[in-house]
Structures are given as C-alpha cells and as structure tokens.
Amino acid sequence: MTKVLVFGHQNPDTDAIGAAIAFANLQKELGVDAEAVALGEPNEETQYALDHFGLTAPRVVESVETEAADVMLVDHNEFQQSISDIEAANILAVVDHHRIANFQTADPLYYRAEPVGCTSTIVLKLYKEKNVAVPKEIAGIMLSAIVSDTLLFKSPTCTEEDVAAARELAEAADVDLDSYGLAMLKAGTNLADKSEAELLDLDAKSFPMADKTVRVAQVNTVDLDEVFARQEALKAAMVAENAEKGYDLFLLLVTNILNSDSELLVAGEPREKVIEAFNVQLVDDRAFLPGVVSRKKQVVPQLTAAFEG
C-alpha cells in the first residue's frame, strides 16, 4: 500500500489540523502508513494548542501528485475547499461533519459523516470503535478542536456528544476544560498585527450557490469595534479578492466570542440575497447578526436557500 496523506481543508482551523493529526495517528495504529499534513500554516489559536500539548505542526503540501500518495480527508469534502489537484487523487476515506457537496470518487471509499459540532468528536468515536487508546497529546489537540468549533459549547452546532467528548478528552489531556478553552480561544483573537488580506484568509471557504461563487470568511474577536475600525481597508481587500479570484460575493463574518454575536461585512453582488437570507438591511455594507456564530449552520444554509429558492 502506498503512503496515505491525511489532511483537512484549505486555510486550516484547529479541527482541520487536529482531526488530521488524530486520524493519521489512528491509521498508523491500525497498520496504515499515514501522515498528517496540512493545506496551510496553523493560525495562532491552533499554534497555541499545538505548543501547549507539545505537538509539531504538520508539514504543508500543495499537490497530491508530487507526493505519489493516496489521501484521506477530514473536516471537509467539497473539492473547492481541498488540495488543488484533489480530482486526481485516490480518496480512501472521509471523516466530516459538514454538508456533502461537489464530491465524487471513481472507487468505493470509507465515508463517515455525522451532524455533530466537530470532526474530532467523530474521530474519538473511531478510536473507541477500534479499541485504540488516545495518547495524551492527541487527546489535547482533539479537545482543542472541539472547543474551537463549538466556541466552548456556545455554537448552535454543538451537540451533547461534543460536550461529552470534550470532557472525556480534557481528562485524558489533564487540563481544566473551561480555563484552557478560554485561553485557547483568546489566543486566536490577536488580530492587530495582521494585514487585511491575512484577516480575510484566516478562516475562509468558498461555496458555489446557484451560478455564483460565494466566499465566506470568519474572524473571531473580543472587540467588534477593533476589527471594524479597519472597515474601508477590509472592504477594499474583499473587492480585490473578488476581482482576482473570481468570487461574486464576499462575506466577512466577525464574531464576538464573549457574547456570541456577529457583524457581517459584504462586498460584491447579488447583495439582495444577503438581505433575503438574514432578513436584514445593509447599512454601510454591514449588518448585525445577533446570536450568529456558526458559518456552517447559521450562514451557509441560509445563503444557499436564498440563492436556490
């Protein structure tokens, strides 16, 4: 069997990297020559988690073909969110918690998708099903992924399974769940030293909707005003991204992790779909979205319905 690369989506977040590390480790325990890799460098939140548990960030890869390897995908399935030559790859497995779209393979594969808040919650189940013990540092990065994806259980995507998994993993990792979780989330809100382009690329995904391409970026903060003090520069960068990358509509979701509200900044067209999706009016290209924290559950489905309704 050839080498197997395990990776999450582009612009990797803590779950994309954490689930890749954990799932690759499980595969190695099962006799597979697997390596966790990444499609980008870890953000500050993820690096905080890696450092805390003594883990090294996976190496970054840009092409499957140059690696001559089979692949397993975690935390994504849509091809436009994956490695550039994913259509040429032999996909052996997918473990994910997102919608299934724009995905096809020539051969049968293992596919595990569950409607939970985090891919790492599913990976923990797989360890148990295979009777493989979770090492302390792996438990730590999986815990970090769940905290990140659920915003310490505040996200509407969070399920009781995620909470139970996080508590179990916190015990295995020997950390206090609440204090560690809040410290990790705050580590990811250091935005002042990042350029507008870097902010827009921290956690961004593209989605085909009807005949349009919609880019949705999300930034977590403890101060919305700090981010929107840079509104004009952010808007200019979004317009430039639309022109360069061919996006029709670019949405920046800025989320306050302390009170679980978000503010939306919009660039591009059709803007009326944003108004329809969230039942808001755009004022100065912005709209306040109370209680909205999840791109997966509170943004993308609503936009998809507006575009395809």
PDB file of C-alpha atoms in Angstrom:
ATOM      1  CA  MET A   1       0.000   0.000   0.000  1.00  0.00           C
ATOM      2  CA  THR A   2       1.279   3.455  -0.862  1.00  0.00           C
ATOM      3  CA  LYS A   3       1.709   6.208   1.644  1.00  0.00           C
ATOM      4  CA  VAL A   4      -1.503   7.899   2.773  1.00  0.00           C
ATOM      5  CA  LEU A   5      -1.764  11.632   3.399  1.00  0.00           C
ATOM      6  CA  VAL A   6      -4.426  12.801   5.852  1.00  0.00           C
ATOM      7  CA  PHE A   7      -5.461  16.442   5.685  1.00  0.00           C
ATOM      8  CA  GLY A   8      -8.214  18.957   6.334  1.00  0.00           C
ATOM      9  CA  HIS A   9      -9.377  21.904   4.248  1.00  0.00           C
ATOM     10  CA  GLN A  10      -7.566  24.957   2.925  1.00  0.00           C
ATOM     11  CA  ASN A  11      -6.966  27.770   5.447  1.00  0.00           C
ATOM     12  CA  PRO A  12      -6.942  25.111   8.169  1.00  0.00           C
ATOM     13  CA  ASP A  13      -8.540  25.767  11.519  1.00  0.00           C
ATOM     14  CA  THR A  14      -7.909  23.830  14.716  1.00  0.00           C
ATOM     15  CA  ASP A  15     -10.248  20.983  13.756  1.00  0.00           C
ATOM     16  CA  ALA A  16      -8.771  20.625  10.263  1.00  0.00           C
ATOM     17  CA  ILE A  17      -5.304  20.184  11.747  1.00  0.00           C
ATOM     18  CA  GLY A  18      -6.310  18.432  14.968  1.00  0.00           C
ATOM     19  CA  ALA A  19      -8.541  15.880  13.256  1.00  0.00           C
ATOM     20  CA  ALA A  20      -5.819  15.192  10.680  1.00  0.00           C
ATOM     21  CA  ILE A  21      -3.257  14.551  13.417  1.00  0.00           C
ATOM     22  CA  ALA A  22      -5.642  12.337  15.374  1.00  0.00           C
ATOM     23  CA  PHE A  23      -6.984  10.369  12.417  1.00  0.00           C
ATOM     24  CA  ALA A  24      -3.494   9.813  10.978  1.00  0.00           C
ATOM     25  CA  ASN A  25      -2.340   8.515  14.359  1.00  0.00           C
ATOM     26  CA  LEU A  26      -5.293   6.114  14.456  1.00  0.00           C
ATOM     27  CA  GLN A  27      -4.490   4.877  10.965  1.00  0.00           C
ATOM     28  CA  LYS A  28      -0.871   4.246  11.964  1.00  0.00           C
ATOM     29  CA  GLU A  29      -2.077   2.255  14.965  1.00  0.00           C
ATOM     30  CA  LEU A  30      -4.129   0.193  12.509  1.00  0.00           C
ATOM     31  CA  GLY A  31      -1.101  -0.515  10.308  1.00  0.00           C
ATOM     32  CA  VAL A  32      -1.520   2.188   7.651  1.00  0.00           C
ATOM     33  CA  ASP A  33       1.488   4.250   6.549  1.00  0.00           C
ATOM     34  CA  ALA A  34      -0.329   7.529   7.197  1.00  0.00           C
ATOM     35  CA  GLU A  35       0.975  11.065   7.650  1.00  0.00           C
ATOM     36  CA  ALA A  36      -0.953  14.105   8.813  1.00  0.00           C
ATOM     37  CA  VAL A  37      -0.286  17.079   6.552  1.00  0.00           C
ATOM     38  CA  ALA A  38      -1.937  20.474   6.115  1.00  0.00           C
ATOM     39  CA  LEU A  39      -3.046  22.740   3.280  1.00  0.00           C
ATOM     40  CA  GLY A  40      -1.748  25.827   5.056  1.00  0.00           C
ATOM     41  CA  GLU A  41       0.064  27.065   8.132  1.00  0.00           C
ATOM     42  CA  PRO A  42      -1.728  26.885  11.508  1.00  0.00           C
ATOM     43  CA  ASN A  43      -3.378  30.035  12.794  1.00  0.00           C
ATOM     44  CA  GLU A  44      -2.474  31.466  16.209  1.00  0.00           C
ATOM     45  CA  GLU A  45      -5.217  29.595  18.020  1.00  0.00           C
ATOM     46  CA  THR A  46      -4.109  26.272  16.535  1.00  0.00           C
ATOM     47  CA  GLN A  47      -0.448  27.010  17.200  1.00  0.00           C
ATOM     48  CA  TYR A  48      -1.303  27.749  20.825  1.00  0.00           C
ATOM     49  CA  ALA A  49      -2.910  24.315  21.100  1.00  0.00           C
ATOM     50  CA  LEU A  50      -0.022  22.568  19.341  1.00  0.00           C
ATOM     51  CA  ASP A  51       2.530  24.248  21.599  1.00  0.00           C
ATOM     52  CA  HIS A  52       0.513  23.525  24.748  1.00  0.00           C
ATOM     53  CA  PHE A  53       0.472  19.807  24.036  1.00  0.00           C
ATOM     54  CA  GLY A  54       3.977  19.536  22.598  1.00  0.00           C
ATOM     55  CA  LEU A  55       2.941  18.747  19.038  1.00  0.00           C
ATOM     56  CA  THR A  56       4.615  19.838  15.802  1.00  0.00           C
ATOM     57  CA  ALA A  57       2.503  21.404  13.097  1.00  0.00           C
ATOM     58  CA  PRO A  58       2.008  19.086  10.103  1.00  0.00           C
ATOM     59  CA  ARG A  59       4.047  19.956   7.046  1.00  0.00           C
ATOM     60  CA  VAL A  60       2.247  21.909   4.340  1.00  0.00           C
ATOM     61  CA  VAL A  61       1.593  20.219   0.992  1.00  0.00           C
ATOM     62  CA  GLU A  62       0.377  21.815  -2.224  1.00  0.00           C
ATOM     63  CA  SER A  63      -0.104  18.831  -4.532  1.00  0.00           C
ATOM     64  CA  VAL A  64      -1.083  15.197  -4.194  1.00  0.00           C
ATOM     65  CA  GLU A  65       0.536  14.264  -7.483  1.00  0.00           C
ATOM     66  CA  THR A  66       4.011  15.273  -6.318  1.00  0.00           C
ATOM     67  CA  GLU A  67       3.568  13.149  -3.185  1.00  0.00           C
ATOM     68  CA  ALA A  68       2.555   9.965  -5.061  1.00  0.00           C
ATOM     69  CA  ALA A  69       0.192   9.130  -2.237  1.00  0.00           C
ATOM     70  CA  ASP A  70      -3.383   8.151  -1.548  1.00  0.00           C
ATOM     71  CA  VAL A  71      -5.387  10.530   0.623  1.00  0.00           C
ATOM     72  CA  MET A  72      -7.895  10.630   3.459  1.00  0.00           C
ATOM     73  CA  LEU A  73      -9.903  13.797   4.034  1.00  0.00           C
ATOM     74  CA  VAL A  74     -11.017  15.163   7.381  1.00  0.00           C
ATOM     75  CA  ASP A  75     -13.226  18.149   8.197  1.00  0.00           C
ATOM     76  CA  HIS A  76     -14.222  18.726   4.563  1.00  0.00           C
ATOM     77  CA  ASN A  77     -15.398  17.023   1.421  1.00  0.00           C
ATOM     78  CA  GLU A  78     -16.130  19.776  -1.096  1.00  0.00           C
ATOM     79  CA  PHE A  79     -13.439  19.732  -3.757  1.00  0.00           C
ATOM     80  CA  GLN A  80     -13.073  23.528  -3.972  1.00  0.00           C
ATOM     81  CA  GLN A  81     -12.045  23.529  -0.293  1.00  0.00           C
ATOM     82  CA  SER A  82      -9.433  20.794  -0.738  1.00  0.00           C
ATOM     83  CA  ILE A  83      -5.993  20.439  -2.276  1.00  0.00           C
ATOM     84  CA  SER A  84      -5.624  21.881  -5.781  1.00  0.00           C
ATOM     85  CA  ASP A  85      -5.392  18.526  -7.596  1.00  0.00           C
ATOM     86  CA  ILE A  86      -7.888  16.619  -5.438  1.00  0.00           C
ATOM     87  CA  GLU A  87      -9.803  15.421  -8.512  1.00  0.00           C
ATOM     88  CA  ALA A  88      -6.757  13.349  -9.499  1.00  0.00           C
ATOM     89  CA  ALA A  89      -6.328  11.839  -6.025  1.00  0.00           C
ATOM     90  CA  ASN A  90      -7.329   8.388  -4.875  1.00  0.00           C
ATOM     91  CA  ILE A  91      -9.518   9.168  -1.867  1.00  0.00           C
ATOM     92  CA  LEU A  92      -9.630   6.277   0.593  1.00  0.00           C
ATOM     93  CA  ALA A  93     -11.700   7.835   3.362  1.00  0.00           C
ATOM     94  CA  VAL A  94     -13.575  10.935   4.508  1.00  0.00           C
ATOM     95  CA  VAL A  95     -14.457  11.871   8.091  1.00  0.00           C
ATOM     96  CA  ASP A  96     -16.503  15.047   8.233  1.00  0.00           C
ATOM     97  CA  HIS A  97     -19.333  16.977   9.886  1.00  0.00           C
ATOM     98  CA  HIS A  98     -20.277  19.341   7.059  1.00  0.00           C
ATOM     99  CA  ARG A  99     -22.769  19.184   4.221  1.00  0.00           C
ATOM    100  CA  ILE A 100     -21.844  16.920   1.306  1.00  0.00           C
ATOM    101  CA  ALA A 101     -21.478  18.781  -1.991  1.00  0.00           C
ATOM    102  CA  ASN A 102     -19.334  18.798  -5.138  1.00  0.00           C
ATOM    103  CA  PHE A 103     -17.821  15.459  -4.188  1.00  0.00           C
ATOM    104  CA  GLN A 104     -17.311  12.331  -6.250  1.00  0.00           C
ATOM    105  CA  THR A 105     -14.907   9.405  -6.466  1.00  0.00           C
ATOM    106  CA  ALA A 106     -14.217   6.697  -9.018  1.00  0.00           C
ATOM    107  CA  ASP A 107     -13.859   3.948  -6.431  1.00  0.00           C
ATOM    108  CA  PRO A 108     -15.706   2.976  -3.238  1.00  0.00           C
ATOM    109  CA  LEU A 109     -14.394   4.538  -0.048  1.00  0.00           C
ATOM    110  CA  TYR A 110     -14.966   4.763   3.691  1.00  0.00           C
ATOM    111  CA  TYR A 111     -17.201   7.755   4.420  1.00  0.00           C
ATOM    112  CA  ARG A 112     -18.164   8.814   7.932  1.00  0.00           C
ATOM    113  CA  ALA A 113     -20.269  11.959   8.315  1.00  0.00           C
ATOM    114  CA  GLU A 114     -22.259  12.913  11.385  1.00  0.00           C
ATOM    115  CA  PRO A 115     -24.176  16.104  12.298  1.00  0.00           C
ATOM    116  CA  VAL A 116     -22.041  17.000  15.297  1.00  0.00           C
ATOM    117  CA  GLY A 117     -20.154  20.169  16.079  1.00  0.00           C
ATOM    118  CA  CYS A 118     -16.660  18.925  15.342  1.00  0.00           C
ATOM    119  CA  THR A 119     -14.908  16.291  13.248  1.00  0.00           C
ATOM    120  CA  SER A 120     -12.700  15.374  16.197  1.00  0.00           C
ATOM    121  CA  THR A 121     -15.803  14.227  18.085  1.00  0.00           C
ATOM    122  CA  ILE A 122     -16.295  11.637  15.354  1.00  0.00           C
ATOM    123  CA  VAL A 123     -12.619  10.679  15.377  1.00  0.00           C
ATOM    124  CA  LEU A 124     -12.842   9.949  19.110  1.00  0.00           C
ATOM    125  CA  LYS A 125     -15.668   7.536  18.327  1.00  0.00           C
ATOM    126  CA  LEU A 126     -13.441   5.799  15.788  1.00  0.00           C
ATOM    127  CA  TYR A 127     -10.692   5.315  18.388  1.00  0.00           C
ATOM    128  CA  LYS A 128     -13.232   3.657  20.659  1.00  0.00           C
ATOM    129  CA  GLU A 129     -14.669   1.505  17.902  1.00  0.00           C
ATOM    130  CA  LYS A 130     -11.183   0.250  17.059  1.00  0.00           C
ATOM    131  CA  ASN A 131     -10.228  -0.160  20.737  1.00  0.00           C
ATOM    132  CA  VAL A 132      -7.234   2.147  20.335  1.00  0.00           C
ATOM    133  CA  ALA A 133      -6.145   4.295  23.280  1.00  0.00           C
ATOM    134  CA  VAL A 134      -5.867   8.045  22.687  1.00  0.00           C
ATOM    135  CA  PRO A 135      -2.418   9.415  23.657  1.00  0.00           C
ATOM    136  CA  LYS A 136      -2.414  12.409  25.991  1.00  0.00           C
ATOM    137  CA  GLU A 137      -1.166  14.910  23.405  1.00  0.00           C
ATOM    138  CA  ILE A 138      -3.616  13.639  20.786  1.00  0.00           C
ATOM    139  CA  ALA A 139      -6.427  13.992  23.312  1.00  0.00           C
ATOM    140  CA  GLY A 140      -5.300  17.583  23.835  1.00  0.00           C
ATOM    141  CA  ILE A 141      -5.418  18.594  20.196  1.00  0.00           C
ATOM    142  CA  MET A 142      -8.787  16.865  19.722  1.00  0.00           C
ATOM    143  CA  LEU A 143     -10.137  18.716  22.754  1.00  0.00           C
ATOM    144  CA  SER A 144      -8.815  21.953  21.275  1.00  0.00           C
ATOM    145  CA  ALA A 145     -10.627  21.238  18.013  1.00  0.00           C
ATOM    146  CA  ILE A 146     -13.956  20.730  19.787  1.00  0.00           C
ATOM    147  CA  VAL A 147     -13.522  23.900  21.845  1.00  0.00           C
ATOM    148  CA  SER A 148     -12.692  25.831  18.671  1.00  0.00           C
ATOM    149  CA  ASP A 149     -15.523  24.534  16.508  1.00  0.00           C
ATOM    150  CA  THR A 150     -18.168  24.902  19.223  1.00  0.00           C
ATOM    151  CA  LEU A 151     -16.816  28.154  20.691  1.00  0.00           C
ATOM    152  CA  LEU A 152     -16.603  26.422  24.051  1.00  0.00           C
ATOM    153  CA  PHE A 153     -20.115  24.964  23.573  1.00  0.00           C
ATOM    154  CA  LYS A 154     -21.768  28.299  22.658  1.00  0.00           C
ATOM    155  CA  SER A 155     -22.278  27.467  18.979  1.00  0.00           C
ATOM    156  CA  PRO A 156     -25.653  26.075  17.839  1.00  0.00           C
ATOM    157  CA  THR A 157     -23.701  23.333  16.079  1.00  0.00           C
ATOM    158  CA  CYS A 158     -22.644  21.939  19.453  1.00  0.00           C
ATOM    159  CA  THR A 159     -24.283  18.674  20.496  1.00  0.00           C
ATOM    160  CA  GLU A 160     -24.296  16.687  23.722  1.00  0.00           C
ATOM    161  CA  GLU A 161     -21.880  14.323  22.005  1.00  0.00           C
ATOM    162  CA  ASP A 162     -19.388  17.170  21.562  1.00  0.00           C
ATOM    163  CA  VAL A 163     -19.696  18.182  25.210  1.00  0.00           C
ATOM    164  CA  ALA A 164     -19.231  14.604  26.421  1.00  0.00           C
ATOM    165  CA  ALA A 165     -16.260  14.084  24.104  1.00  0.00           C
ATOM    166  CA  ALA A 166     -14.618  17.320  25.252  1.00  0.00           C
ATOM    167  CA  ARG A 167     -14.974  16.396  28.912  1.00  0.00           C
ATOM    168  CA  GLU A 168     -13.516  12.956  28.298  1.00  0.00           C
ATOM    169  CA  LEU A 169     -10.626  14.381  26.297  1.00  0.00           C
ATOM    170  CA  ALA A 170      -9.918  17.110  28.863  1.00  0.00           C
ATOM    171  CA  GLU A 171      -9.496  14.428  31.499  1.00  0.00           C
ATOM    172  CA  ALA A 172      -7.213  12.407  29.223  1.00  0.00           C
ATOM    173  CA  ALA A 173      -5.193  15.528  28.399  1.00  0.00           C
ATOM    174  CA  ASP A 174      -5.055  16.552  32.075  1.00  0.00           C
ATOM    175  CA  VAL A 175      -6.316  20.117  31.595  1.00  0.00           C
ATOM    176  CA  ASP A 176      -9.141  22.172  33.080  1.00  0.00           C
ATOM    177  CA  LEU A 177     -11.660  22.376  30.268  1.00  0.00           C
ATOM    178  CA  ASP A 178     -13.023  25.881  30.880  1.00  0.00           C
ATOM    179  CA  SER A 179      -9.790  27.701  31.691  1.00  0.00           C
ATOM    180  CA  TYR A 180      -7.806  26.045  28.905  1.00  0.00           C
ATOM    181  CA  GLY A 181     -10.619  26.505  26.407  1.00  0.00           C
ATOM    182  CA  LEU A 182     -10.994  30.233  27.055  1.00  0.00           C
ATOM    183  CA  ALA A 183      -7.232  30.792  26.929  1.00  0.00           C
ATOM    184  CA  MET A 184      -7.006  28.985  23.592  1.00  0.00           C
ATOM    185  CA  LEU A 185      -9.902  30.927  22.060  1.00  0.00           C
ATOM    186  CA  LYS A 186      -8.409  34.241  23.181  1.00  0.00           C
ATOM    187  CA  ALA A 187      -5.090  33.253  21.610  1.00  0.00           C
ATOM    188  CA  GLY A 188      -6.848  33.287  18.261  1.00  0.00           C
ATOM    189  CA  THR A 189      -8.187  36.839  18.631  1.00  0.00           C
ATOM    190  CA  ASN A 190      -4.849  38.649  18.326  1.00  0.00           C
ATOM    191  CA  LEU A 191      -5.641  40.445  15.087  1.00  0.00           C
ATOM    192  CA  ALA A 192      -3.824  43.780  15.335  1.00  0.00           C
ATOM    193  CA  ASP A 193      -0.598  42.614  13.691  1.00  0.00           C
ATOM    194  CA  LYS A 194      -2.325  41.017  10.687  1.00  0.00           C
ATOM    195  CA  SER A 195      -2.902  42.668   7.341  1.00  0.00           C
ATOM    196  CA  GLU A 196      -6.390  42.881   5.855  1.00  0.00           C
ATOM    197  CA  ALA A 197      -5.520  40.115   3.397  1.00  0.00           C
ATOM    198  CA  GLU A 198      -4.328  37.909   6.248  1.00  0.00           C
ATOM    199  CA  LEU A 199      -7.509  38.521   8.230  1.00  0.00           C
ATOM    200  CA  LEU A 200      -9.645  37.542   5.251  1.00  0.00           C
ATOM    201  CA  ASP A 201      -7.650  34.372   4.739  1.00  0.00           C
ATOM    202  CA  LEU A 202      -7.534  33.171   8.361  1.00  0.00           C
ATOM    203  CA  ASP A 203     -10.681  31.064   8.102  1.00  0.00           C
ATOM    204  CA  ALA A 204     -12.354  31.362   4.707  1.00  0.00           C
ATOM    205  CA  LYS A 205     -14.233  28.940   2.483  1.00  0.00           C
ATOM    206  CA  SER A 206     -15.782  29.176  -0.965  1.00  0.00           C
ATOM    207  CA  PHE A 207     -19.242  27.873  -1.793  1.00  0.00           C
ATOM    208  CA  PRO A 208     -20.941  27.500  -5.177  1.00  0.00           C
ATOM    209  CA  MET A 209     -24.508  28.807  -4.871  1.00  0.00           C
ATOM    210  CA  ALA A 210     -26.695  28.627  -7.964  1.00  0.00           C
ATOM    211  CA  ASP A 211     -24.449  30.114 -10.673  1.00  0.00           C
ATOM    212  CA  LYS A 212     -22.417  32.238  -8.248  1.00  0.00           C
ATOM    213  CA  THR A 213     -19.325  31.678  -6.117  1.00  0.00           C
ATOM    214  CA  VAL A 214     -19.670  32.957  -2.576  1.00  0.00           C
ATOM    215  CA  ARG A 215     -16.670  33.414  -0.289  1.00  0.00           C
ATOM    216  CA  VAL A 216     -17.380  33.426   3.451  1.00  0.00           C
ATOM    217  CA  ALA A 217     -14.586  34.379   5.846  1.00  0.00           C
ATOM    218  CA  GLN A 218     -14.897  34.366   9.621  1.00  0.00           C
ATOM    219  CA  VAL A 219     -12.822  36.176  12.211  1.00  0.00           C
ATOM    220  CA  ASN A 220     -13.180  35.733  15.979  1.00  0.00           C
ATOM    221  CA  THR A 221     -12.599  38.673  18.277  1.00  0.00           C
ATOM    222  CA  VAL A 222     -13.354  40.054  21.722  1.00  0.00           C
ATOM    223  CA  ASP A 223     -13.949  43.552  20.302  1.00  0.00           C
ATOM    224  CA  LEU A 224     -16.004  44.101  17.123  1.00  0.00           C
ATOM    225  CA  ASP A 225     -15.083  47.793  17.033  1.00  0.00           C
ATOM    226  CA  GLU A 226     -11.384  46.944  16.828  1.00  0.00           C
ATOM    227  CA  VAL A 227     -11.974  45.000  13.620  1.00  0.00           C
ATOM    228  CA  PHE A 228     -14.399  47.463  12.043  1.00  0.00           C
ATOM    229  CA  ALA A 229     -12.037  50.357  12.627  1.00  0.00           C
ATOM    230  CA  ARG A 230     -10.395  48.843   9.536  1.00  0.00           C
ATOM    231  CA  GLN A 231     -13.636  48.536   7.580  1.00  0.00           C
ATOM    232  CA  GLU A 232     -12.617  50.512   4.494  1.00  0.00           C
ATOM    233  CA  ALA A 233      -9.339  48.642   4.147  1.00  0.00           C
ATOM    234  CA  LEU A 234     -11.096  45.311   4.677  1.00  0.00           C
ATOM    235  CA  LYS A 235     -13.742  46.179   2.090  1.00  0.00           C
ATOM    236  CA  ALA A 236     -11.060  47.154  -0.440  1.00  0.00           C
ATOM    237  CA  ALA A 237      -9.262  43.864   0.162  1.00  0.00           C
ATOM    238  CA  MET A 238     -12.519  41.936  -0.318  1.00  0.00           C
ATOM    239  CA  VAL A 239     -13.217  43.736  -3.598  1.00  0.00           C
ATOM    240  CA  ALA A 240      -9.692  42.926  -4.747  1.00  0.00           C
ATOM    241  CA  GLU A 241     -10.158  39.260  -3.822  1.00  0.00           C
ATOM    242  CA  ASN A 242     -13.391  39.131  -5.807  1.00  0.00           C
ATOM    243  CA  ALA A 243     -11.633  40.504  -8.876  1.00  0.00           C
ATOM    244  CA  GLU A 244      -8.555  38.312  -8.540  1.00  0.00           C
ATOM    245  CA  LYS A 245     -10.198  35.021  -7.551  1.00  0.00           C
ATOM    246  CA  GLY A 246     -13.491  35.303  -9.413  1.00  0.00           C
ATOM    247  CA  TYR A 247     -15.760  35.428  -6.366  1.00  0.00           C
ATOM    248  CA  ASP A 248     -19.130  37.048  -6.973  1.00  0.00           C
ATOM    249  CA  LEU A 249     -19.920  37.790  -3.351  1.00  0.00           C
ATOM    250  CA  PHE A 250     -17.574  38.061  -0.366  1.00  0.00           C
ATOM    251  CA  LEU A 251     -18.902  37.994   3.197  1.00  0.00           C
ATOM    252  CA  LEU A 252     -16.790  38.639   6.284  1.00  0.00           C
ATOM    253  CA  LEU A 253     -18.385  37.367   9.487  1.00  0.00           C
ATOM    254  CA  VAL A 254     -16.789  38.980  12.549  1.00  0.00           C
ATOM    255  CA  THR A 255     -17.790  37.071  15.685  1.00  0.00           C
ATOM    256  CA  ASN A 256     -17.509  38.239  19.269  1.00  0.00           C
ATOM    257  CA  ILE A 257     -16.629  35.087  21.212  1.00  0.00           C
ATOM    258  CA  LEU A 258     -17.629  36.656  24.534  1.00  0.00           C
ATOM    259  CA  ASN A 259     -21.269  37.461  23.747  1.00  0.00           C
ATOM    260  CA  SER A 260     -21.870  35.204  20.724  1.00  0.00           C
ATOM    261  CA  ASP A 261     -22.981  37.932  18.301  1.00  0.00           C
ATOM    262  CA  SER A 262     -21.596  38.726  14.868  1.00  0.00           C
ATOM    263  CA  GLU A 263     -21.355  41.613  12.443  1.00  0.00           C
ATOM    264  CA  LEU A 264     -21.372  40.996   8.693  1.00  0.00           C
ATOM    265  CA  LEU A 265     -19.414  42.969   6.090  1.00  0.00           C
ATOM    266  CA  VAL A 266     -20.419  42.484   2.450  1.00  0.00           C
ATOM    267  CA  ALA A 267     -18.643  43.083  -0.861  1.00  0.00           C
ATOM    268  CA  GLY A 268     -19.925  42.118  -4.287  1.00  0.00           C
ATOM    269  CA  GLU A 269     -23.250  41.008  -5.718  1.00  0.00           C
ATOM    270  CA  PRO A 270     -26.014  39.906  -5.511  1.00  0.00           C
ATOM    271  CA  ARG A 271     -26.401  41.785  -2.243  1.00  0.00           C
ATOM    272  CA  GLU A 272     -30.157  41.223  -2.220  1.00  0.00           C
ATOM    273  CA  LYS A 273     -29.504  37.551  -1.452  1.00  0.00           C
ATOM    274  CA  VAL A 274     -27.771  38.563   1.776  1.00  0.00           C
ATOM    275  CA  ILE A 275     -30.733  40.754   2.712  1.00  0.00           C
ATOM    276  CA  GLU A 276     -33.114  37.883   1.963  1.00  0.00           C
ATOM    277  CA  ALA A 277     -31.037  35.233   3.748  1.00  0.00           C
ATOM    278  CA  PHE A 278     -30.781  37.069   7.059  1.00  0.00           C
ATOM    279  CA  ASN A 279     -33.820  39.366   6.886  1.00  0.00           C
ATOM    280  CA  VAL A 280     -31.653  42.423   7.463  1.00  0.00           C
ATOM    281  CA  GLN A 281     -30.883  45.719   5.805  1.00  0.00           C
ATOM    282  CA  LEU A 282     -27.302  46.529   4.897  1.00  0.00           C
ATOM    283  CA  VAL A 283     -26.150  49.846   6.284  1.00  0.00           C
ATOM    284  CA  ASP A 284     -22.724  50.952   5.107  1.00  0.00           C
ATOM    285  CA  ASP A 285     -22.247  47.376   3.779  1.00  0.00           C
ATOM    286  CA  ARG A 286     -22.803  45.955   7.272  1.00  0.00           C
ATOM    287  CA  ALA A 287     -25.470  44.049   9.162  1.00  0.00           C
ATOM    288  CA  PHE A 288     -25.627  42.991  12.805  1.00  0.00           C
ATOM    289  CA  LEU A 289     -26.482  39.308  13.334  1.00  0.00           C
ATOM    290  CA  PRO A 290     -27.387  38.677  16.986  1.00  0.00           C
ATOM    291  CA  GLY A 291     -26.709  35.156  18.189  1.00  0.00           C
ATOM    292  CA  VAL A 292     -24.971  34.132  14.972  1.00  0.00           C
ATOM    293  CA  VAL A 293     -21.634  32.371  15.492  1.00  0.00           C
ATOM    294  CA  SER A 294     -21.658  29.406  13.104  1.00  0.00           C
ATOM    295  CA  ARG A 295     -20.867  29.728   9.405  1.00  0.00           C
ATOM    296  CA  LYS A 296     -21.838  26.088   8.893  1.00  0.00           C
ATOM    297  CA  LYS A 297     -25.281  26.257  10.492  1.00  0.00           C
ATOM    298  CA  GLN A 298     -26.299  29.920  10.612  1.00  0.00           C
ATOM    299  CA  VAL A 299     -24.814  31.403   7.455  1.00  0.00           C
ATOM    300  CA  VAL A 300     -24.234  28.932   4.611  1.00  0.00           C
ATOM    301  CA  PRO A 301     -27.659  27.172   4.743  1.00  0.00           C
ATOM    302  CA  GLN A 302     -29.497  30.486   4.826  1.00  0.00           C
ATOM    303  CA  LEU A 303     -27.499  31.847   1.895  1.00  0.00           C
ATOM    304  CA  THR A 304     -27.950  28.632  -0.060  1.00  0.00           C
ATOM    305  CA  ALA A 305     -31.718  28.792   0.425  1.00  0.00           C
ATOM    306  CA  ALA A 306     -31.783  32.418  -0.741  1.00  0.00           C
ATOM    307  CA  PHE A 307     -29.750  31.651  -3.852  1.00  0.00           C
ATOM    308  CA  GLU A 308     -31.590  28.485  -4.790  1.00  0.00           C
ATOM    309  CA  GLY A 309     -35.096  29.320  -3.548  1.00  0.00           C
TER     310      GLY A 309
END
